[in-house]
Every structure is written in structure tokens, then in C-alpha cells.
Amino acid sequence: VEFLYCDLASMKSIRQFVQQFRAKNCPLHVLVNNGDPAAAPADAEAAFRVHISLAVPGLFYIACLSWACILPQSGTRSHNARIITVSSATHYVGKLHLNDLQSRCSYSPHGAYAQSKLALVLFTYRLQHLLTANGSHVTANVVDPGVVNTELYKHVFWVVKVVKWMTAWLFFK
């Protein structure tokens, strides 16, 4: 196992990561995109930075660079290379507000999170469409890991934290 640093908030860092990986001349069979920040604070501008401007474009960019530069050489007709993006079932309640990505009209931390997950699902569907149209040996998949005991609930109301603390051992992975 080898570690390569990549800051998803920095396009420069993502480009450097892809260049470093390419220099190794190794196949990349699976790229797992999981840039999931913890729940954003109740400030709309901070939430935009955390959910939309950090996680979504960073994952888009690394997936596109990998698709263009690394993955095509790794996939074959019998064994496709894969881009797996981690999302959430929360995307079902998400609404993509293209005219108000920062949620300045009405903000909720859950809404910002759901919007970012919906954006990842839509991106993955579009990427798969492009891959299929180009006859690529790369597939794009989006997955929901289920309810996992993470720092996602870091900024929620204290009552929710208590309920989580009492039930996480039973219901969360």
C-alpha cells in the first residue's frame, strides 16, 4: 500500500496527484471517489465551501483526469476499470438549485448535504453516459454505503447527538 496525498479543495493538488500516479506507470483499476466532509456548520457560506465547492468539483476533476489520463489503459473488454463515487440515499431529498448554489434564499445543513449528494449522482450518471458513448472500458458507478457512524453529525442539534450516541451501536455501521 502506498499513500499519495491529494487535497480535493485544490485543483493544483489534484493535478499533482494524477501526475505522480501516472509517473509510477501502474494500472489504476478502481478509483473510489469519497470526498465526504462532515456536516457543515449552520453558516450558509461555510456550508457552500464544505459541501459544494470542496467535495463536488474536486471529485469531478479527479474523476475526469483519471478517466482521461489513467483509467483507459487499465480497462479491458473483459475487465472494465471503474470509477466509484460514494454518495448517499440523502440525494433523493436533494434539490439542485443552480440559481442559488450557496443556499442564500433558504439554508439548511441537511439541504446543502443532500444537494451535494444529488450533484454527485447526476455527475456519475452523465459520466457513465459519456463513457458508454465513447466505447470506453471504464464504468462509472455511484454507491450508498448506508448509515455509517462518522463525524457527519458533528454540527447537529444536541438532542440529535444524544439520540445518535444512544442508538449508533445498534443501527450504524
CSV table of C-alpha atoms in Angstrom, one decimal:
chain,number,residue,atom,x,y,z
A,1,VAL,CA,0.0,0.0,0.0
A,2,GLU,CA,1.3,3.4,-0.9
A,3,PHE,CA,-0.1,6.8,0.1
A,4,LEU,CA,-0.3,9.7,-2.3
A,5,TYR,CA,-1.6,13.0,-0.9
A,6,CYS,CA,-4.5,14.8,-2.6
A,7,ASP,CA,-6.3,17.8,-1.4
A,8,LEU,CA,-9.7,17.8,-3.1
A,9,ALA,CA,-10.1,21.5,-2.4
A,10,SER,CA,-7.1,22.3,-4.6
A,11,MET,CA,-7.2,21.8,-8.3
A,12,LYS,CA,-3.4,22.1,-8.3
A,13,SER,CA,-3.1,19.3,-5.7
A,14,ILE,CA,-5.4,17.1,-7.8
A,15,ARG,CA,-3.3,17.7,-11.0
A,16,GLN,CA,-0.1,16.9,-9.0
A,17,PHE,CA,-1.7,13.7,-7.7
A,18,VAL,CA,-2.6,12.5,-11.2
A,19,GLN,CA,0.9,13.3,-12.4
A,20,GLN,CA,2.5,11.5,-9.5
A,21,PHE,CA,0.3,8.5,-10.1
A,22,ARG,CA,1.0,8.5,-13.9
A,23,ALA,CA,4.7,8.7,-13.2
A,24,LYS,CA,4.5,5.3,-11.4
A,25,ASN,CA,3.4,3.7,-14.6
A,26,CYS,CA,1.0,1.4,-12.7
A,27,PRO,CA,-2.6,0.5,-13.8
A,28,LEU,CA,-5.5,2.0,-12.0
A,29,HIS,CA,-8.3,-0.4,-12.0
A,30,VAL,CA,-10.6,1.3,-9.4
A,31,LEU,CA,-10.9,4.9,-8.4
A,32,VAL,CA,-13.0,5.4,-5.3
A,33,ASN,CA,-14.3,9.0,-5.0
A,34,ASN,CA,-15.2,9.6,-1.4
A,35,GLY,CA,-14.7,13.3,-0.5
A,36,ASP,CA,-17.4,13.4,2.0
A,37,PRO,CA,-17.0,16.2,4.6
A,38,ALA,CA,-18.7,16.1,7.9
A,39,ALA,CA,-21.9,18.0,8.2
A,40,ALA,CA,-21.3,21.7,7.6
A,41,PRO,CA,-21.9,24.3,10.2
A,42,ALA,CA,-25.1,26.3,10.2
A,43,ASP,CA,-23.5,29.1,8.2
A,44,ALA,CA,-24.7,29.0,4.6
A,45,GLU,CA,-21.4,30.4,3.1
A,46,ALA,CA,-19.3,27.8,5.1
A,47,ALA,CA,-21.7,25.1,4.1
A,48,PHE,CA,-21.3,26.0,0.4
A,49,ARG,CA,-17.5,25.8,0.8
A,50,VAL,CA,-17.7,22.4,2.5
A,51,HIS,CA,-20.4,20.7,0.5
A,52,ILE,CA,-20.5,22.1,-3.0
A,53,SER,CA,-17.3,24.0,-3.7
A,54,LEU,CA,-14.9,21.5,-1.9
A,55,ALA,CA,-16.3,18.0,-2.4
A,56,VAL,CA,-18.2,18.2,-5.7
A,57,PRO,CA,-15.7,19.9,-8.1
A,58,GLY,CA,-12.8,18.1,-6.5
A,59,LEU,CA,-14.3,14.7,-7.1
A,60,PHE,CA,-15.5,15.8,-10.6
A,61,TYR,CA,-12.0,16.9,-11.5
A,62,ILE,CA,-10.1,13.9,-10.2
A,63,ALA,CA,-12.6,11.5,-11.9
A,64,CYS,CA,-12.3,13.4,-15.2
A,65,LEU,CA,-8.5,13.5,-15.1
A,66,SER,CA,-8.3,9.8,-14.1
A,67,TRP,CA,-10.7,8.9,-16.9
A,68,ALA,CA,-8.7,10.9,-19.4
A,69,CYS,CA,-5.2,10.0,-18.3
A,70,ILE,CA,-5.0,6.8,-16.3
A,71,LEU,CA,-8.1,4.6,-16.5
A,72,PRO,CA,-8.4,3.9,-20.3
A,73,GLN,CA,-5.1,2.0,-20.2
A,74,SER,CA,-6.3,-0.1,-17.2
A,75,GLY,CA,-9.6,-1.3,-18.5
A,76,THR,CA,-10.1,-4.2,-21.0
A,77,ARG,CA,-13.1,-5.6,-22.8
A,78,SER,CA,-13.4,-8.4,-20.2
A,79,HIS,CA,-12.4,-6.3,-17.1
A,80,ASN,CA,-13.5,-2.7,-17.0
A,81,ALA,CA,-11.8,-0.2,-14.9
A,82,ARG,CA,-14.2,1.6,-12.5
A,83,ILE,CA,-14.8,5.0,-11.1
A,84,ILE,CA,-16.9,4.5,-7.9
A,85,THR,CA,-18.4,7.6,-6.3
A,86,VAL,CA,-19.7,7.4,-2.8
A,87,SER,CA,-23.0,9.3,-2.4
A,88,SER,CA,-25.9,8.8,0.0
A,89,ALA,CA,-29.6,8.0,-0.2
A,90,THR,CA,-30.0,11.6,1.0
A,91,HIS,CA,-29.7,12.5,-2.6
A,92,TYR,CA,-33.4,11.5,-3.0
A,93,VAL,CA,-34.5,14.5,-1.0
A,94,GLY,CA,-31.9,16.8,-2.5
A,95,LYS,CA,-32.8,19.6,-4.9
A,96,LEU,CA,-30.2,21.2,-7.2
A,97,HIS,CA,-30.7,24.9,-7.0
A,98,LEU,CA,-28.5,26.1,-9.9
A,99,ASN,CA,-29.5,29.7,-9.4
A,100,ASP,CA,-28.7,29.5,-5.7
A,101,LEU,CA,-26.0,27.0,-5.1
A,102,GLN,CA,-25.0,28.8,-1.9
A,103,SER,CA,-28.5,28.4,-0.5
A,104,ARG,CA,-28.7,32.1,0.3
A,105,CYS,CA,-32.5,32.2,0.0
A,106,SER,CA,-33.1,29.3,2.4
A,107,TYR,CA,-30.4,27.3,4.0
A,108,SER,CA,-30.3,24.1,6.0
A,109,PRO,CA,-27.2,21.9,6.6
A,110,HIS,CA,-29.2,18.8,5.6
A,111,GLY,CA,-30.3,20.5,2.4
A,112,ALA,CA,-26.7,21.5,1.5
A,113,TYR,CA,-25.6,18.0,2.1
A,114,ALA,CA,-28.4,16.5,0.1
A,115,GLN,CA,-27.8,18.9,-2.8
A,116,SER,CA,-24.1,17.9,-2.9
A,117,LYS,CA,-25.0,14.2,-2.9
A,118,LEU,CA,-27.5,14.8,-5.7
A,119,ALA,CA,-24.8,16.6,-7.7
A,120,LEU,CA,-22.5,13.6,-7.3
A,121,VAL,CA,-25.2,11.2,-8.5
A,122,LEU,CA,-26.1,13.3,-11.6
A,123,PHE,CA,-22.4,13.7,-12.4
A,124,THR,CA,-21.8,9.9,-12.2
A,125,TYR,CA,-24.9,9.2,-14.4
A,126,ARG,CA,-23.6,11.7,-17.0
A,127,LEU,CA,-20.0,10.3,-16.8
A,128,GLN,CA,-21.3,6.8,-17.4
A,129,HIS,CA,-23.3,8.0,-20.4
A,130,LEU,CA,-20.1,9.6,-21.9
A,131,LEU,CA,-18.1,6.5,-21.2
A,132,THR,CA,-20.6,4.3,-22.9
A,133,ALA,CA,-20.9,6.6,-25.9
A,134,ASN,CA,-17.1,6.6,-26.3
A,135,GLY,CA,-16.9,2.8,-26.1
A,136,SER,CA,-14.6,3.1,-23.1
A,137,HIS,CA,-13.6,0.2,-20.9
A,138,VAL,CA,-14.3,2.3,-17.8
A,139,THR,CA,-17.5,2.3,-15.9
A,140,ALA,CA,-18.8,4.9,-13.5
A,141,ASN,CA,-20.8,3.7,-10.5
A,142,VAL,CA,-22.4,5.6,-7.6
A,143,VAL,CA,-23.0,3.8,-4.3
A,144,ASP,CA,-24.7,4.5,-1.0
A,145,PRO,CA,-22.7,2.9,1.9
A,146,GLY,CA,-25.7,3.0,4.3
A,147,VAL,CA,-25.8,4.6,7.7
A,148,VAL,CA,-22.2,4.8,9.0
A,149,ASN,CA,-21.1,6.1,12.3
A,150,THR,CA,-18.9,9.0,11.2
A,151,GLU,CA,-18.5,12.7,12.1
A,152,LEU,CA,-21.3,13.6,9.8
A,153,TYR,CA,-23.5,14.6,12.7
A,154,LYS,CA,-20.8,16.9,14.2
A,155,HIS,CA,-22.8,20.1,13.8
A,156,VAL,CA,-26.3,18.9,14.5
A,157,PHE,CA,-28.6,19.9,17.4
A,158,TRP,CA,-27.5,18.4,20.7
A,159,VAL,CA,-30.7,16.3,21.0
A,160,VAL,CA,-29.8,14.6,17.7
A,161,LYS,CA,-26.3,13.9,19.1
A,162,VAL,CA,-27.7,12.3,22.2
A,163,VAL,CA,-30.0,10.1,20.1
A,164,LYS,CA,-27.2,9.1,17.8
A,165,TRP,CA,-24.9,8.3,20.8
A,166,MET,CA,-27.6,6.1,22.3
A,167,THR,CA,-28.5,4.2,19.0
A,168,ALA,CA,-25.4,4.2,16.8
A,169,TRP,CA,-24.1,0.9,18.2
A,170,LEU,CA,-27.4,-0.8,17.1
A,171,PHE,CA,-28.2,0.9,13.8
A,172,PHE,CA,-25.0,2.3,12.3
A,173,LYS,CA,-22.1,0.5,10.6
